[in-house]
Short mmCIF file of C-alpha atoms and ligand atoms in Angstrom, two decimals:
data_model
loop_
_atom_site.label_atom_id
_atom_site.label_comp_id
_atom_site.label_asym_id
_atom_site.label_seq_id
_atom_site.Cartn_x
_atom_site.Cartn_y
_atom_site.Cartn_z
CA UNK A 13 -16.09 -7.71 -20.63
CA UNK A 14 -13.12 -7.62 -18.26
CA UNK A 15 -13.96 -6.64 -14.69
CA UNK A 16 -11.04 -4.28 -14.60
CA UNK A 17 -8.64 -2.43 -16.78
CA UNK A 18 -4.97 -2.59 -15.93
CA UNK A 19 -2.36 0.10 -15.46
CA UNK A 20 -2.26 3.79 -14.68
CA UNK A 21 -3.58 4.70 -18.13
CA UNK A 22 -7.07 3.74 -17.06
CA UNK A 23 -7.17 6.81 -14.84
CA UNK A 24 -8.34 9.77 -16.83
CA UNK A 25 -10.96 12.47 -16.76
CA UNK A 26 -14.50 11.30 -17.26
CA UNK A 27 -17.78 13.16 -17.29
CA UNK A 28 -18.90 11.33 -14.12
CA UNK A 29 -15.68 12.05 -12.28
CA UNK A 30 -16.01 12.28 -8.50
CA UNK A 31 -13.70 14.09 -6.06
CA UNK A 32 -11.31 11.15 -5.74
CA UNK A 33 -10.89 10.67 -9.48
CA UNK A 34 -10.29 14.40 -9.71
CA UNK A 35 -7.60 14.14 -7.02
CA UNK A 36 -5.90 11.43 -9.09
CA UNK A 37 -6.05 13.51 -12.24
CA UNK A 38 -4.48 16.55 -10.54
CA UNK A 39 -1.77 14.56 -8.70
CA UNK A 40 1.85 15.67 -9.16
CA UNK A 41 3.67 13.56 -11.78
CA UNK A 42 6.55 15.90 -12.52
CA UNK A 43 9.58 15.66 -10.19
CA UNK A 44 10.44 19.31 -10.75
CA UNK A 45 6.95 20.40 -9.83
CA UNK A 46 7.24 18.40 -6.61
CA UNK A 47 10.58 20.03 -5.74
CA UNK A 48 9.35 23.52 -6.55
CA UNK A 49 6.01 23.22 -4.83
CA UNK A 50 7.85 22.31 -1.64
CA UNK A 51 10.45 25.02 -2.11
CA UNK A 52 13.39 22.60 -2.13
CA UNK A 53 16.87 23.91 -2.94
CA UNK A 54 17.61 23.58 -6.68
CA UNK A 55 20.29 20.92 -6.13
CA UNK A 56 17.55 18.32 -5.49
CA UNK A 57 16.07 18.70 -8.94
CA UNK A 58 18.59 16.88 -11.16
CA UNK A 59 18.62 13.73 -9.02
CA UNK A 60 14.85 13.75 -8.76
CA UNK A 61 14.58 13.92 -12.53
CA UNK A 62 17.07 11.06 -13.05
CA UNK A 63 15.54 8.72 -10.48
CA UNK A 64 12.01 9.47 -11.69
CA UNK A 65 12.95 7.84 -15.01
CA UNK A 66 13.24 4.50 -13.17
CA UNK A 67 9.92 4.87 -11.38
CA UNK A 68 7.82 7.95 -12.07
CA UNK A 69 6.61 10.41 -9.46
CA UNK A 70 2.98 10.24 -8.43
CA UNK A 71 1.73 12.23 -5.42
CA UNK A 72 -1.79 13.59 -4.84
CA UNK A 73 -1.91 17.28 -3.91
CA UNK A 74 -3.83 16.59 -0.71
CA UNK A 75 -0.93 14.42 0.46
CA UNK A 76 1.69 16.95 -0.59
CA UNK A 77 -0.20 19.58 1.43
CA UNK A 78 0.56 17.59 4.59
CA UNK A 79 4.32 18.08 4.07
CA UNK A 80 6.44 20.87 5.58
CA UNK A 81 7.59 23.23 2.84
CA UNK A 82 11.33 23.81 2.54
CA UNK A 83 12.29 20.61 4.38
CA UNK A 84 13.94 17.95 2.18
CA UNK A 85 13.87 15.60 5.19
CA UNK A 86 10.09 15.77 5.65
CA UNK A 87 8.96 12.19 6.39
CA UNK A 88 6.09 12.30 3.91
CA UNK A 89 8.20 13.84 1.18
CA UNK A 90 10.92 11.20 1.67
CA UNK A 91 8.38 8.56 0.70
CA UNK A 92 7.69 10.09 -2.72
CA UNK A 93 10.76 12.15 -3.70
CA UNK A 94 13.06 10.40 -6.22
CA UNK A 95 16.73 10.56 -5.21
CA UNK A 96 20.00 9.92 -7.01
CA UNK A 97 20.90 7.13 -4.56
CA UNK A 98 18.13 5.00 -6.11
CA UNK A 99 20.38 4.56 -9.15
CA UNK A 100 23.14 2.89 -7.14
CA UNK A 101 23.37 -0.88 -7.41
CA UNK A 102 23.54 -2.38 -3.92
CA UNK A 103 24.33 -6.05 -3.29
CA UNK A 104 21.27 -8.03 -2.27
CA UNK A 105 18.75 -5.49 -3.56
CA UNK A 106 16.94 -7.11 -6.47
CA UNK A 107 13.90 -6.73 -8.76
CA UNK A 108 11.64 -9.33 -7.08
CA UNK A 109 12.75 -9.62 -3.43
CA UNK A 110 9.72 -11.54 -2.16
CA UNK A 111 9.45 -14.32 -4.74
CA UNK A 112 6.20 -13.07 -6.30
CA UNK A 113 7.05 -14.70 -9.61
CA UNK A 114 7.26 -18.19 -8.06
CA UNK A 115 3.92 -17.79 -6.31
CA UNK A 116 1.80 -17.16 -9.41
CA UNK A 117 -1.17 -19.45 -9.93
CA UNK A 118 -2.63 -17.42 -12.78
CA UNK A 119 -2.10 -13.91 -14.13
CA UNK A 120 -2.58 -11.65 -11.12
CA UNK A 121 -3.14 -14.46 -8.61
CA UNK A 122 -0.47 -15.16 -5.96
CA UNK A 123 -0.63 -17.99 -3.47
CA UNK A 124 1.98 -18.12 -0.74
CA UNK A 125 0.13 -18.88 2.45
CA UNK A 126 -2.39 -21.38 3.72
CA UNK A 127 -6.05 -20.50 3.23
CA UNK A 128 -5.55 -17.20 1.46
CA UNK A 129 -4.72 -15.92 -2.00
CA UNK A 130 -3.70 -12.49 -3.14
CA UNK A 131 -5.21 -10.91 -6.18
CA UNK A 132 -3.30 -8.21 -8.06
CA UNK A 133 -6.38 -6.32 -9.15
CA UNK A 134 -4.63 -3.45 -10.90
CA UNK A 135 -1.12 -2.06 -11.29
CA UNK A 136 -2.21 1.49 -10.56
CA UNK A 137 -1.70 3.26 -7.22
CA UNK A 138 -2.70 6.62 -5.77
CA UNK A 139 0.93 7.29 -4.89
CA UNK A 140 4.30 5.96 -5.93
CA UNK A 141 6.19 5.00 -2.79
CA UNK A 142 9.91 5.00 -3.52
CA UNK A 143 10.45 1.93 -1.30
CA UNK A 144 7.70 -0.13 -2.96
CA UNK A 145 8.66 -3.81 -3.23
CA UNK A 146 6.54 -4.11 -6.35
CA UNK A 147 8.18 -1.17 -8.13
CA UNK A 148 9.50 -3.65 -10.71
CA UNK A 149 6.50 -6.03 -10.74
CA UNK A 150 5.38 -6.95 -14.27
CA UNK A 151 1.87 -5.59 -13.82
CA UNK A 152 1.23 -5.88 -17.53
CA UNK A 153 1.10 -9.64 -16.92
CA UNK A 154 -1.85 -9.20 -14.57
CA UNK A 155 -5.45 -10.08 -15.42
CA UNK A 156 -6.68 -8.02 -18.32
CA UNK A 157 -9.11 -9.97 -20.41
CA UNK A 158 -12.39 -11.58 -19.43
CA UNK A 159 -10.69 -14.94 -19.97
CA UNK A 160 -7.94 -13.99 -17.45
CA UNK A 161 -10.61 -13.18 -14.87
CA UNK A 162 -12.50 -16.39 -15.53
CA UNK A 163 -9.28 -18.38 -15.14
CA UNK A 164 -8.40 -16.65 -11.89
CA UNK A 165 -11.87 -17.02 -10.37
CA UNK A 166 -11.86 -20.62 -11.56
CA UNK A 167 -8.59 -21.28 -9.68
CA UNK A 168 -10.09 -19.86 -6.48
CA UNK A 169 -13.31 -21.82 -6.92
CA UNK A 170 -11.35 -25.03 -7.49
CA UNK A 171 -9.52 -24.86 -4.15
CA UNK A 172 -11.83 -25.49 -1.18
CA UNK A 173 -8.98 -24.86 1.29
CA UNK A 174 -9.16 -21.14 0.51
CA UNK A 175 -11.36 -19.05 2.78
CA UNK A 176 -9.93 -15.57 2.25
CA UNK A 177 -9.14 -13.43 -0.77
CA UNK A 178 -6.92 -10.38 -0.49
CA UNK A 179 -7.37 -7.64 -3.01
CA UNK A 180 -4.02 -5.99 -3.54
CA UNK A 181 -2.09 -4.40 -6.37
CA UNK A 182 -1.16 -1.77 -7.00
CA UNK A 183 -4.14 -0.49 -5.09
CA UNK A 184 -7.48 -2.22 -5.57
CA UNK A 185 -9.41 0.93 -4.64
CA UNK A 186 -8.11 2.54 -7.84
CA UNK A 187 -10.91 0.62 -9.53
CA UNK A 188 -14.37 2.14 -9.67
CA UNK A 189 -16.87 0.87 -7.12
CA UNK A 190 -19.05 -0.67 -9.83
CA UNK A 191 -16.22 -3.00 -10.90
CA UNK A 192 -15.28 -3.81 -7.32
CA UNK A 193 -18.88 -4.59 -6.42
CA UNK A 194 -19.03 -6.94 -9.40
CA UNK A 195 -15.79 -8.64 -8.36
CA UNK A 196 -17.09 -8.99 -4.78
CA UNK A 197 -20.30 -10.49 -6.16
CA UNK A 198 -18.42 -13.08 -8.20
CA UNK A 199 -16.18 -13.96 -5.25
CA UNK A 200 -19.16 -14.25 -2.91
CA UNK A 201 -20.61 -16.92 -5.21
CA UNK A 202 -17.65 -19.15 -4.34
CA UNK A 203 -19.12 -21.01 -1.40
CA UNK A 204 -15.92 -21.80 0.54
CA UNK A 205 -14.80 -18.15 0.76
CA UNK A 206 -15.53 -16.43 4.08
CA UNK A 207 -13.55 -13.18 4.04
CA UNK A 208 -12.58 -10.42 1.65
CA UNK A 209 -9.58 -8.37 2.67
CA UNK A 210 -8.63 -5.12 0.96
CA UNK A 211 -5.08 -3.82 1.14
CA UNK A 212 -5.14 -0.16 0.23
CA UNK A 213 -3.28 3.10 0.72
CA UNK A 214 -6.06 5.14 -0.87
CA UNK A 215 -7.90 6.21 2.32
CA UNK A 216 -4.58 7.71 3.48
CA UNK A 217 -3.65 9.32 0.16
CA UNK A 218 -7.08 10.47 -1.01
CA UNK A 219 -9.57 10.19 1.86
CA UNK A 220 -12.47 11.13 -0.44
CA UNK A 221 -12.08 7.60 -1.83
CA UNK A 222 -14.18 6.31 1.08
CA UNK A 223 -17.41 6.94 -0.81
CA UNK A 224 -20.95 5.90 0.09
CA UNK A 225 -20.76 3.42 -2.81
CA UNK A 226 -17.64 1.81 -1.35
CA UNK A 227 -19.24 1.45 2.07
CA UNK A 228 -22.37 0.18 0.35
CA UNK A 229 -20.82 -2.80 -1.42
CA UNK A 230 -18.50 -3.61 1.50
CA UNK A 231 -21.50 -3.77 3.83
CA UNK A 232 -23.66 -5.68 1.39
CA UNK A 233 -21.37 -8.58 0.54
CA UNK A 234 -21.88 -11.96 2.18
CA UNK A 235 -18.12 -12.10 2.78
CA UNK A 236 -16.70 -10.57 5.97
CA UNK A 237 -14.81 -7.48 4.85
CA UNK A 238 -11.53 -6.28 6.38
CA UNK A 239 -9.54 -3.26 5.31
CA UNK A 240 -5.78 -2.95 5.80
CA UNK A 241 -4.52 0.59 5.22
CA UNK A 242 -0.90 1.67 4.96
CA UNK A 243 0.39 4.69 6.89
CA UNK A 244 4.00 5.10 8.01
CA UNK A 245 3.94 8.37 9.94
CA UNK A 246 1.41 10.16 12.14
CA UNK A 247 1.57 13.28 9.94
CA UNK A 248 -0.14 11.26 7.22
CA UNK A 249 -3.21 10.95 9.43
CA UNK A 250 -4.70 14.44 9.28
CA UNK A 251 -8.32 15.36 9.97
CA UNK A 252 -9.58 14.39 6.51
CA UNK A 253 -7.98 10.94 6.80
CA UNK A 254 -9.36 10.58 10.34
CA UNK A 255 -12.87 11.15 8.98
CA UNK A 256 -12.41 8.63 6.17
CA UNK A 257 -11.15 5.95 8.58
CA UNK A 258 -13.98 6.74 10.94
CA UNK A 259 -16.51 6.15 8.16
CA UNK A 260 -15.06 2.70 7.53
CA UNK A 261 -15.03 1.80 11.22
CA UNK A 262 -18.54 3.18 11.76
CA UNK A 263 -19.69 0.93 8.92
CA UNK A 264 -18.60 -2.01 11.09
CA UNK A 265 -15.51 -2.84 9.06
CA UNK A 266 -12.37 -3.85 10.97
CA UNK A 267 -9.55 -1.55 9.91
CA UNK A 268 -5.89 -2.47 10.45
CA UNK A 269 -2.71 -0.65 9.51
CA UNK A 270 0.54 -1.88 8.09
CA UNK A 271 3.65 0.26 8.05
CA UNK A 272 7.12 -0.21 6.67
CA UNK A 273 10.11 0.62 8.85
CA UNK A 274 11.91 3.31 6.85
CA UNK A 275 15.12 5.13 7.52
CA UNK A 276 14.53 8.86 7.68
CA UNK A 277 10.76 8.40 7.92
CA UNK A 278 9.82 6.52 11.10
CA UNK A 279 13.02 4.99 12.49
CA UNK A 280 12.78 6.57 15.95
CA UNK A 281 10.74 5.17 18.80
CA UNK A 282 8.86 8.41 19.46
CA UNK A 283 7.77 8.54 15.81
CA UNK A 284 6.54 4.94 15.83
CA UNK A 285 4.77 5.52 19.16
CA UNK A 286 3.05 8.64 17.80
CA UNK A 287 1.90 6.69 14.73
CA UNK A 288 0.53 3.81 16.81
CA UNK A 289 -1.21 6.10 19.32
CA UNK A 290 -2.82 8.10 16.54
CA UNK A 291 -4.00 4.88 14.86
CA UNK A 292 -5.62 3.41 17.96
CA UNK A 293 -7.21 6.76 18.75
CA UNK A 294 -8.80 6.47 15.31
CA UNK A 295 -9.88 2.86 16.13
CA UNK A 296 -7.38 1.40 13.67
CA UNK A 297 -5.19 -1.40 15.03
CA UNK A 298 -1.49 -1.50 14.14
CA UNK A 299 -1.11 -4.88 12.42
CA UNK A 300 2.32 -5.19 10.86
CA UNK A 301 5.55 -3.24 10.94
CA UNK A 302 7.39 -4.59 7.91
CA UNK A 303 11.10 -4.87 7.56
CA UNK A 304 11.91 -3.28 4.20
CA UNK A 305 11.86 -5.72 1.30
CA UNK A 306 15.23 -5.54 -0.43
CA UNK A 307 14.06 -4.15 -3.72
CA UNK A 308 16.51 -2.53 -6.12
CA UNK A 309 16.57 1.26 -5.66
CA UNK A 310 15.41 1.28 -2.02
CA UNK A 311 18.60 0.42 -0.12
CA UNK A 312 18.81 3.88 1.44
CA UNK A 313 15.55 3.21 3.31
CA UNK A 314 16.84 0.11 5.10
CA UNK A 315 16.96 0.03 8.90
CA UNK A 316 19.07 -2.86 10.24
CA UNK A 317 16.99 -5.63 11.83
CA UNK A 318 18.87 -5.27 15.13
CA UNK A 319 17.81 -1.65 15.33
CA UNK A 320 14.23 -2.57 14.35
CA UNK A 321 14.11 -5.11 17.18
CA UNK A 322 15.32 -2.51 19.64
CA UNK A 323 12.70 -0.03 18.45
CA UNK A 324 9.87 -2.53 18.81
CA UNK A 325 11.04 -3.55 22.30
CA UNK A 326 11.05 0.11 23.33
CA UNK A 327 7.61 0.50 21.81
CA UNK A 328 6.32 -2.34 23.98
CA UNK A 329 7.48 -0.49 27.07
CA UNK A 330 5.53 2.59 26.03
CA UNK A 331 2.24 1.35 24.62
CA UNK A 332 -0.64 -0.97 25.48
CA UNK A 333 -0.11 -4.41 23.96
CA UNK A 334 -2.82 -3.98 21.31
CA UNK A 335 -1.08 -0.85 19.98
CA UNK A 336 2.20 -2.60 19.19
CA UNK A 337 2.45 -3.95 15.62
CA UNK A 338 4.05 -7.30 14.80
CA UNK A 339 7.51 -6.70 13.38
CA UNK A 340 7.79 -9.05 10.41
CA UNK A 341 9.78 -9.80 7.33
CA UNK A 342 8.64 -11.45 4.17
CA UNK A 343 10.91 -14.37 3.29
CA UNK A 344 10.68 -15.94 -0.15
CA UNK A 345 9.24 -19.43 0.09
CA UNK A 346 8.29 -19.21 3.82
CA UNK A 347 4.82 -20.33 4.96
CA UNK A 348 4.04 -17.00 6.63
CA UNK A 349 5.55 -13.59 7.21
CA UNK A 350 8.43 -14.20 9.59
CA UNK A 351 8.30 -12.60 13.05
CA UNK A 352 11.46 -10.65 13.90
CA UNK A 353 10.85 -10.14 17.60
C1 PLP B 416 1.31 -10.75 2.88
C2 PLP B 416 0.58 -11.73 2.04
C3 PLP B 416 -0.62 -12.30 2.49
C4 PLP B 416 -1.24 -11.95 3.80
O1 PLP B 416 -0.53 -12.39 4.90
P1 PLP B 416 -1.13 -12.20 6.36
O2 PLP B 416 -0.07 -12.62 7.26
O3 PLP B 416 -2.38 -13.01 6.41
O4 PLP B 416 -1.47 -10.73 6.48
C5 PLP B 416 -1.23 -13.24 1.68
N1 PLP B 416 -0.71 -13.60 0.48
C6 PLP B 416 0.43 -13.06 0.03
C7 PLP B 416 0.95 -13.52 -1.30
C8 PLP B 416 1.11 -12.11 0.79
O5 PLP B 416 2.24 -11.56 0.30
S1 SF4 B 417 0.71 2.17 -2.47
FE1 SF4 B 417 1.61 0.15 -1.99
S2 SF4 B 417 1.77 -0.88 -4.00
FE2 SF4 B 417 1.44 1.31 -4.41
S3 SF4 B 417 3.51 2.19 -4.63
FE3 SF4 B 417 2.93 2.44 -2.47
S4 SF4 B 417 3.75 0.61 -1.42
FE4 SF4 B 417 3.71 0.18 -3.65
#
């Protein structure tokens, strides 16, 4: 039996549905519903509908509730609202900007850097971020069958230089805890692995995802767990998210944040400073600030690198050193994410 199913279709109602599965089921998928719920002027609707055909809308209600109604420029809304400009072809903005296809070892297994591999556990996410660099990733090529999983685990087992596995996607926490616990068990049997890192936006989107079962298997595994969440703006970190992050930290799990520098979302120093302060107050360390990957449809989010450098320098003058994220860019074929400052 495969450890996981692949794709958004796997998310449906089930008799044993918990609060987080329910939040997925009731998420907004209709661009018009998103516009109307937020009371946007009608002229936003046609563009939203057109751009949603390229990459559908998906936004949990609990996240939408953190937005300011009537404000098309709301920084949370900007991350999920499809816009007409996404349809424009812009030079240099391509389907696979980070060379994922050249890094494939097996279906769903990417190796770019020394010592660590990235596992595309599922194509599904708890939100569709309009700037996502994997918005065109061929998730259907990911691991689906038991044989795919055996091949992938075999590749990891065969390479003793690996000591860390990153679960990514999509969002690995879209999978039920039973499947994740089983995957963690199989990984922990590979003697040379030391750490299991989980890259997820779910604790930010649907904080109820931090269940007792999740904390249970994370605490129980032989591997050292780390969790990297993804928040771009302090308004994402409301009280419910604060509690979810606190549960992870209280369980002894290091929690880091990565953000993407996004025009119209967090491209002012006071916004970045507020995000970083809020994170460290919640005991989450700012890890990376990513330069936008140049994916087709996301050009309107780009902040020039020169401006990004200026912002991060200003941030350093405002914050303690540990609260300043590393400003990096992913370069196809490079041995690590490239520092920009
Ligand atoms: C970003 C990434 C990693 C992790 O890089 P760190 O600098 O260790 O956070 C690992 N593998 C792949 C393929 C990546 O894209
Ligand atoms: S959660 Fe991550 S992988 Fe999913 S759409 Fe957003 S940026 Fe992309």
